[in-house]
Short mmCIF file of C-alpha atoms and ligand atoms in Angstrom, two decimals:
data_model
loop_
_atom_site.label_atom_id
_atom_site.label_comp_id
_atom_site.label_asym_id
_atom_site.label_seq_id
_atom_site.Cartn_x
_atom_site.Cartn_y
_atom_site.Cartn_z
CA UNK A 24 75.01 59.93 98.78
CA UNK A 25 76.82 63.94 98.98
CA UNK A 26 76.26 65.79 101.86
CA UNK A 27 73.26 68.77 100.97
CA UNK A 28 74.61 72.98 101.05
CA UNK A 29 71.92 75.82 100.72
CA UNK A 30 70.50 76.48 97.49
CA UNK A 31 72.48 79.86 98.25
CA UNK A 32 76.00 77.66 97.61
CA UNK A 33 74.88 77.60 94.15
CA UNK A 34 74.49 81.41 93.54
CA UNK A 35 77.34 82.68 95.52
CA UNK A 36 80.26 83.22 92.32
CA UNK A 37 83.19 82.25 93.54
CA UNK A 38 85.92 85.03 94.01
CA UNK A 39 88.05 85.12 91.17
CA UNK A 40 91.19 85.20 92.60
CA UNK A 41 95.14 85.92 91.10
CA UNK A 42 96.72 83.13 91.22
CA UNK A 43 100.29 83.06 92.02
CA UNK A 44 99.83 84.06 95.75
CA UNK A 45 102.89 82.51 97.18
CA UNK A 46 105.16 83.02 94.26
CA UNK A 47 107.08 85.22 96.27
CA UNK A 48 110.25 87.71 95.14
CA UNK A 49 111.26 86.77 91.66
CA UNK A 50 107.70 88.16 90.19
CA UNK A 51 106.70 91.25 89.81
CA UNK A 52 103.07 91.47 92.10
CA UNK A 53 100.35 93.24 90.09
CA UNK A 54 97.67 91.55 89.98
CA UNK A 55 96.06 91.93 93.64
CA UNK A 56 97.03 95.92 93.70
CA UNK A 57 98.35 95.68 96.77
CA UNK A 58 101.09 98.19 97.82
CA UNK A 59 104.84 97.25 97.14
CA UNK A 60 106.40 98.28 100.18
CA UNK A 61 106.57 96.29 103.53
CA UNK A 62 104.86 97.30 106.79
CA UNK A 63 105.41 100.94 108.19
CA UNK A 64 108.18 101.49 110.84
CA UNK A 65 107.32 100.74 114.27
CA UNK A 66 104.16 98.22 112.82
CA UNK A 67 106.10 94.82 113.06
CA UNK A 68 107.29 95.58 116.60
CA UNK A 69 103.72 96.24 117.11
CA UNK A 70 102.20 93.30 115.91
CA UNK A 71 105.14 90.84 117.87
CA UNK A 72 104.07 93.05 120.84
CA UNK A 73 100.54 91.92 120.58
CA UNK A 74 101.43 87.75 119.77
CA UNK A 75 102.98 88.06 122.91
CA UNK A 76 99.94 88.04 124.08
CA UNK A 77 97.97 85.53 121.97
CA UNK A 78 96.77 83.28 124.73
CA UNK A 79 94.03 86.29 124.85
CA UNK A 80 91.05 86.62 123.32
CA UNK A 81 91.07 89.71 121.46
CA UNK A 82 89.04 93.14 122.55
CA UNK A 83 85.81 92.38 121.29
CA UNK A 84 84.75 95.94 120.81
CA UNK A 85 88.43 96.89 119.24
CA UNK A 86 88.26 100.03 121.00
CA UNK A 87 91.86 100.81 121.10
CA UNK A 88 92.06 101.30 117.18
CA UNK A 89 88.58 102.46 117.38
CA UNK A 90 89.51 105.30 119.59
CA UNK A 91 93.53 105.79 117.52
CA UNK A 92 90.94 106.18 113.96
CA UNK A 93 88.54 108.90 116.05
CA UNK A 94 91.16 110.97 116.77
CA UNK A 95 93.01 110.40 113.00
CA UNK A 96 89.01 111.37 111.80
CA UNK A 97 87.96 113.88 114.80
CA UNK A 98 85.06 111.31 114.55
CA UNK A 99 83.16 109.70 117.22
CA UNK A 100 84.39 106.09 118.31
CA UNK A 101 81.13 104.94 118.80
CA UNK A 102 80.35 105.17 115.15
CA UNK A 103 83.07 103.29 114.00
CA UNK A 104 83.05 99.74 112.48
CA UNK A 105 86.07 97.71 112.19
CA UNK A 106 86.55 94.33 110.60
CA UNK A 107 88.79 91.37 109.38
CA UNK A 108 89.54 93.32 106.76
CA UNK A 109 86.39 95.44 105.30
CA UNK A 110 85.42 92.58 102.74
CA UNK A 111 84.57 91.40 105.95
CA UNK A 112 81.96 94.92 106.89
CA UNK A 113 80.79 95.04 103.32
CA UNK A 114 79.15 90.75 103.99
CA UNK A 115 77.66 91.76 107.17
CA UNK A 116 76.19 94.68 105.52
CA UNK A 117 75.09 91.92 103.34
CA UNK A 118 73.75 90.49 106.15
CA UNK A 119 72.27 93.27 108.22
CA UNK A 120 70.60 94.79 105.18
CA UNK A 121 69.88 92.50 102.60
CA UNK A 122 66.98 89.52 102.15
CA UNK A 123 64.84 88.28 99.55
CA UNK A 124 62.52 90.93 98.21
CA UNK A 125 65.30 93.73 98.87
CA UNK A 126 67.54 95.54 96.38
CA UNK A 127 71.25 96.32 96.54
CA UNK A 128 71.99 98.69 93.40
CA UNK A 129 75.82 98.66 91.87
CA UNK A 130 77.59 99.41 88.75
CA UNK A 131 79.32 96.92 86.56
CA UNK A 132 82.24 96.65 86.22
CA UNK A 133 82.94 97.06 89.99
CA UNK A 134 84.28 95.04 92.84
CA UNK A 135 84.13 91.16 92.76
CA UNK A 136 82.55 90.60 95.98
CA UNK A 137 79.69 92.89 95.08
CA UNK A 138 77.57 90.18 93.14
CA UNK A 139 78.33 87.73 96.28
CA UNK A 140 76.15 90.48 98.79
CA UNK A 141 73.17 89.46 96.49
CA UNK A 142 73.96 85.95 95.99
CA UNK A 143 74.33 85.27 99.88
CA UNK A 144 70.99 86.84 100.92
CA UNK A 145 68.84 86.27 97.96
CA UNK A 146 68.34 90.07 97.02
CA UNK A 147 68.38 91.16 93.94
CA UNK A 148 71.17 93.04 92.49
CA UNK A 149 70.30 96.13 90.18
CA UNK A 150 73.95 96.42 88.50
CA UNK A 151 74.03 99.94 86.42
CA UNK A 152 76.56 99.78 83.78
CA UNK A 153 79.89 101.91 84.58
CA UNK A 154 79.27 105.68 81.58
CA UNK A 155 81.01 106.05 78.65
CA UNK A 156 84.63 106.59 80.29
CA UNK A 157 84.42 104.21 82.70
CA UNK A 158 82.90 106.07 85.94
CA UNK A 159 80.09 105.25 87.65
CA UNK A 160 76.55 107.10 86.68
CA UNK A 161 75.46 108.27 89.92
CA UNK A 162 72.20 109.41 87.53
CA UNK A 163 71.74 106.18 86.12
CA UNK A 164 71.82 104.89 89.30
CA UNK A 165 69.42 107.50 91.02
CA UNK A 166 66.67 105.80 88.57
CA UNK A 167 67.15 102.54 89.73
CA UNK A 168 66.45 103.11 93.43
CA UNK A 169 62.47 102.34 94.62
CA UNK A 170 61.17 101.59 97.66
CA UNK A 171 62.80 98.02 97.63
CA UNK A 172 65.86 99.57 97.43
CA UNK A 173 67.83 98.58 100.70
CA UNK A 174 71.92 99.23 99.76
CA UNK A 175 73.53 101.29 97.53
CA UNK A 176 77.32 100.55 96.65
CA UNK A 177 79.73 103.30 95.41
CA UNK A 178 83.01 102.33 94.19
CA UNK A 179 85.72 105.48 94.31
CA UNK A 180 88.15 105.23 92.74
CA UNK A 181 86.05 101.97 91.34
CA UNK A 182 88.19 98.87 91.34
CA UNK A 183 88.80 97.71 88.24
CA UNK A 184 88.79 100.86 87.00
CA UNK A 185 90.65 103.11 88.74
CA UNK A 186 88.42 105.74 87.57
CA UNK A 187 86.43 108.14 90.63
CA UNK A 188 84.53 111.00 90.86
CA UNK A 189 84.39 114.19 92.70
CA UNK A 190 83.24 114.59 96.59
CA UNK A 191 80.35 117.21 95.42
CA UNK A 192 78.64 114.74 92.68
CA UNK A 193 79.21 112.22 95.47
CA UNK A 194 77.74 115.23 97.74
CA UNK A 195 74.82 115.27 95.18
CA UNK A 196 73.99 111.71 94.90
CA UNK A 197 73.61 110.94 98.56
CA UNK A 198 71.46 114.21 98.84
CA UNK A 199 69.16 112.81 96.53
CA UNK A 200 69.04 108.77 98.08
CA UNK A 201 66.16 108.28 100.33
CA UNK A 202 67.46 108.43 103.86
CA UNK A 203 66.05 104.33 104.24
CA UNK A 204 68.11 103.74 101.93
CA UNK A 205 72.28 102.78 103.12
CA UNK A 206 74.69 104.30 101.04
CA UNK A 207 78.88 102.40 101.21
CA UNK A 208 81.04 104.65 99.31
CA UNK A 209 84.08 101.56 99.24
CA UNK A 210 87.47 103.90 99.49
CA UNK A 211 90.04 101.28 99.54
CA UNK A 212 91.54 103.35 97.20
CA UNK A 213 90.97 107.12 98.17
CA UNK A 214 94.00 107.59 99.17
CA UNK A 215 95.46 107.64 96.27
CA UNK A 216 93.22 110.24 94.29
CA UNK A 217 94.17 113.14 93.56
CA UNK A 218 90.70 114.93 92.76
CA UNK A 219 90.06 115.82 96.61
CA UNK A 220 91.47 115.97 99.24
CA UNK A 221 90.87 111.86 101.12
CA UNK A 222 90.03 113.48 103.76
CA UNK A 223 87.46 115.32 102.91
CA UNK A 224 84.80 112.90 102.20
CA UNK A 225 84.39 112.28 106.22
CA UNK A 226 81.58 115.18 105.99
CA UNK A 227 79.54 113.07 103.76
CA UNK A 228 79.35 110.44 107.17
CA UNK A 229 79.11 113.17 109.76
CA UNK A 230 76.12 115.11 107.65
CA UNK A 231 74.24 111.72 106.48
CA UNK A 232 72.97 109.43 108.39
CA UNK A 233 72.55 106.52 105.78
CA UNK A 234 76.35 107.22 104.94
CA UNK A 235 79.11 104.54 105.36
CA UNK A 236 82.86 105.47 103.94
CA UNK A 237 84.62 102.08 104.08
CA UNK A 238 88.16 101.92 103.86
CA UNK A 239 91.24 99.25 104.47
CA UNK A 240 94.62 98.85 106.02
CA UNK A 241 95.26 96.72 103.39
CA UNK A 242 95.90 98.94 100.53
CA UNK A 243 97.87 102.19 101.74
CA UNK A 244 98.72 100.62 104.24
CA UNK A 245 100.89 97.99 103.27
CA UNK A 246 98.27 95.41 105.54
CA UNK A 247 97.24 93.12 103.25
CA UNK A 248 98.14 90.35 104.98
CA UNK A 249 96.93 91.49 108.51
CA UNK A 250 92.88 91.56 107.59
CA UNK A 251 91.72 94.74 109.06
CA UNK A 252 89.55 97.41 107.58
CA UNK A 253 87.18 99.82 108.94
CA UNK A 254 83.83 102.12 108.02
CA UNK A 255 83.22 105.50 109.56
CA UNK A 256 79.25 105.38 109.98
CA UNK A 257 76.79 107.55 109.15
CA UNK A 258 74.40 106.41 112.21
CA UNK A 259 75.83 103.92 114.99
CA UNK A 260 73.31 101.59 114.56
CA UNK A 261 75.45 100.26 111.63
CA UNK A 262 78.12 99.37 113.12
CA UNK A 263 76.12 97.43 116.07
CA UNK A 264 74.08 95.98 113.41
CA UNK A 265 77.40 94.42 111.26
CA UNK A 266 78.72 93.05 114.97
CA UNK A 267 75.47 91.35 115.43
CA UNK A 268 75.96 89.58 112.36
CA UNK A 269 78.72 88.72 113.41
CA UNK A 270 81.78 86.58 115.70
CA UNK A 271 82.37 88.35 118.97
CA UNK A 272 85.87 88.12 118.60
CA UNK A 273 85.84 89.34 114.33
CA UNK A 274 89.30 91.29 114.53
CA UNK A 275 92.49 89.62 115.45
CA UNK A 276 94.81 91.10 118.16
CA UNK A 277 97.66 91.28 116.00
CA UNK A 278 96.20 92.60 113.06
CA UNK A 279 94.58 95.37 115.67
CA UNK A 280 97.99 96.10 116.81
CA UNK A 281 99.52 96.34 113.50
CA UNK A 282 96.79 98.60 112.34
CA UNK A 283 96.89 101.47 115.00
CA UNK A 284 100.96 101.51 114.60
CA UNK A 285 100.03 102.45 110.96
CA UNK A 286 98.37 104.58 111.21
CA UNK A 287 100.10 106.65 113.16
CA UNK A 288 102.36 107.22 110.33
CA UNK A 289 100.40 109.55 108.20
CA UNK A 290 104.16 110.68 106.96
CA UNK A 291 104.47 107.67 105.64
CA UNK A 292 101.14 107.34 103.89
CA UNK A 293 101.88 111.27 102.33
CA UNK A 294 105.37 109.40 100.58
CA UNK A 295 103.90 106.41 99.26
CA UNK A 296 100.84 107.88 97.57
CA UNK A 297 103.09 110.49 95.99
CA UNK A 298 105.34 107.94 95.06
CA UNK A 299 102.69 105.94 93.76
CA UNK A 300 101.19 108.87 91.81
CA UNK A 301 104.64 109.66 89.77
CA UNK A 302 104.86 106.07 89.09
CA UNK A 303 101.30 105.92 87.87
CA UNK A 304 101.80 109.24 85.25
CA UNK A 305 104.96 106.79 83.73
CA UNK A 306 102.97 103.87 83.41
CA UNK A 307 100.13 105.44 81.74
CA UNK A 308 102.44 106.90 79.37
CA UNK A 309 104.02 103.75 78.63
CA UNK A 310 101.09 102.09 78.11
CA UNK A 311 99.51 104.86 75.52
CA UNK A 312 102.81 104.59 73.56
CA UNK A 313 101.59 101.14 72.94
CA UNK A 314 98.62 102.45 71.27
CA UNK A 315 96.44 101.11 74.18
CA UNK A 316 93.10 103.02 76.08
CA UNK A 317 94.10 103.25 79.72
CA UNK A 318 91.23 104.80 81.94
CA UNK A 319 91.94 107.83 84.27
CA UNK A 320 93.53 106.49 87.51
CA UNK A 321 92.96 108.01 90.48
CA UNK A 322 94.06 104.47 92.39
CA UNK A 323 97.25 102.81 92.44
CA UNK A 324 96.31 100.67 90.06
CA UNK A 325 95.53 101.42 86.15
CA UNK A 326 92.35 99.87 83.84
CA UNK A 327 93.87 99.31 80.21
CA UNK A 328 92.96 97.96 76.60
CA UNK A 329 96.18 94.74 75.81
CA UNK A 330 95.59 95.89 71.85
CA UNK A 331 94.31 93.56 68.92
CA UNK A 332 96.28 90.24 71.08
CA UNK A 333 94.47 87.64 72.38
CA UNK A 334 94.54 88.04 75.69
CA UNK A 335 95.12 85.10 77.54
CA UNK A 336 98.52 84.83 75.37
CA UNK A 337 99.32 88.38 76.91
CA UNK A 338 98.79 87.13 80.47
CA UNK A 339 100.68 83.65 79.69
CA UNK A 340 104.10 85.58 77.95
CA UNK A 341 103.78 88.31 80.79
CA UNK A 342 104.00 85.54 84.01
CA UNK A 343 106.45 83.93 81.41
CA UNK A 344 108.25 87.06 82.01
CA UNK A 345 107.60 87.08 85.92
CA UNK A 346 105.25 89.82 85.37
CA UNK A 347 101.43 88.84 87.18
CA UNK A 348 98.21 91.16 86.27
CA UNK A 349 94.99 90.60 87.00
CA UNK A 350 92.68 89.60 83.11
CA UNK A 351 90.31 92.25 82.19
CA UNK A 352 87.65 89.53 81.34
CA UNK A 353 87.59 87.37 84.63
CA UNK A 354 86.78 90.97 85.96
CA UNK A 355 84.16 92.67 83.49
CA UNK A 356 85.70 93.55 79.86
CA UNK A 357 87.80 90.54 77.88
CA UNK A 358 91.11 92.53 76.43
CA UNK A 359 91.77 94.39 79.53
CA UNK A 360 93.00 94.40 82.55
CA UNK A 361 93.78 95.76 85.40
CA UNK A 362 97.66 96.33 86.36
CA UNK A 363 99.07 97.36 89.88
CA UNK A 364 101.31 100.39 90.25
CA UNK A 365 104.74 98.75 92.01
CA UNK A 366 107.69 99.78 92.46
CA UNK A 367 109.89 101.61 89.69
CA UNK A 368 111.87 98.68 88.41
CA UNK A 369 108.00 96.23 88.44
CA UNK A 370 107.06 98.90 86.89
CA UNK A 371 109.61 99.07 83.61
CA UNK A 372 109.56 95.27 84.08
CA UNK A 373 106.08 94.92 82.90
CA UNK A 374 105.78 97.89 80.06
CA UNK A 375 109.24 96.28 78.69
CA UNK A 376 107.62 92.75 78.59
CA UNK A 377 103.99 94.39 77.68
CA UNK A 378 105.97 96.09 74.59
CA UNK A 379 107.33 92.54 73.52
CA UNK A 380 103.76 90.86 73.51
CA UNK A 381 101.32 93.58 72.04
CA UNK A 382 100.58 93.28 68.52
CA UNK A 383 100.30 97.66 67.64
CA UNK A 384 97.27 98.62 65.88
CA UNK A 385 98.13 99.04 62.39
C1 PLP B 30 91.01 96.21 98.24
C2 PLP B 30 89.55 96.55 98.35
C3 PLP B 30 89.06 96.03 99.21
C4 PLP B 30 89.74 96.28 100.77
O1 PLP B 30 89.60 95.18 100.96
P1 PLP B 30 90.13 93.84 102.67
O2 PLP B 30 89.30 93.27 102.69
O3 PLP B 30 90.10 95.42 103.36
O4 PLP B 30 91.37 94.09 102.75
C5 PLP B 30 87.74 96.47 99.50
N1 PLP B 30 87.10 97.36 98.33
C6 PLP B 30 87.85 97.27 97.67
C7 PLP B 30 87.26 98.15 96.43
C8 PLP B 30 89.32 96.52 96.98
O5 PLP B 30 89.67 97.11 96.01
#
């Protein structure tokens, strides 16, 4: 006899992890969209300060971090939700909004956590294919909204394709969505987009009570290991609801302190974005020179085809050359891959290794 699990345990897909999380420095780690840069100046000191008090529980209201975010975005602190990573907010939103009979709408390929939200709650996932340029197809999504829809997930820029929609398109969509439907705009990579000023979208959360802007310290801030995310909510009730379904101390004290210190360094955010965008252009050019298809990226990674060669052979070949990227097959499209933009040296290593492995189309 074995222990019996709930029915949802059979439904929930296993998250497609990258592999090689602890491989260390000799590898070019281009599989998880992390920042290649370490923590920002002042962050290690703040985290070290916070760990001195590790015998105490953290502030369950995360007030200090929420106030810092409120000042940064000129936004009401009571409408800012914190999470142990933004995935924590996504899964809590699923629990707060979804149940059997309810529907959640999103596009595919997109973030691997979204299918889990429906599976974990028994809601129906309404999955709309991306458009021909691998962007979210907002008209097609709008057509899928019914009286049963509770939640729409809009990943902008989209993971894994890197493509983004301009703010005016998102706003037109939000304006057309009924107010009982929560729209989460997942902006994990928002800082890297050059389509609009990343701060301009905050106006959506100011004007539409059903909008939630989901953001993270895991990407441009370089704190993926600290697990801190946040959401700017159109309505305070969203924050209250996601707090109701979680344990009281969901965000640890060291992470909160590190995030608050990182937030002070917007100058470093700007530098990192400039460097990433310059490297992105170089990498896109290198991939196109190999004859590969490249989706238009507004993020810190690139979605590209692998030519006519076998996907697994190419990934294995890259691994032998100490470069890790993410298989497209695992993310929703075989024969493609998602490659994170690393340091200039890592990117050159990746391009040189890939050049040896892809078959040139004739
Ligand atoms: C990386 C990522 C996140 C952030 O996850 P955290 O839990 O904050 O580390 C959220 N959404 C998308 C689409 C991502 O790619």
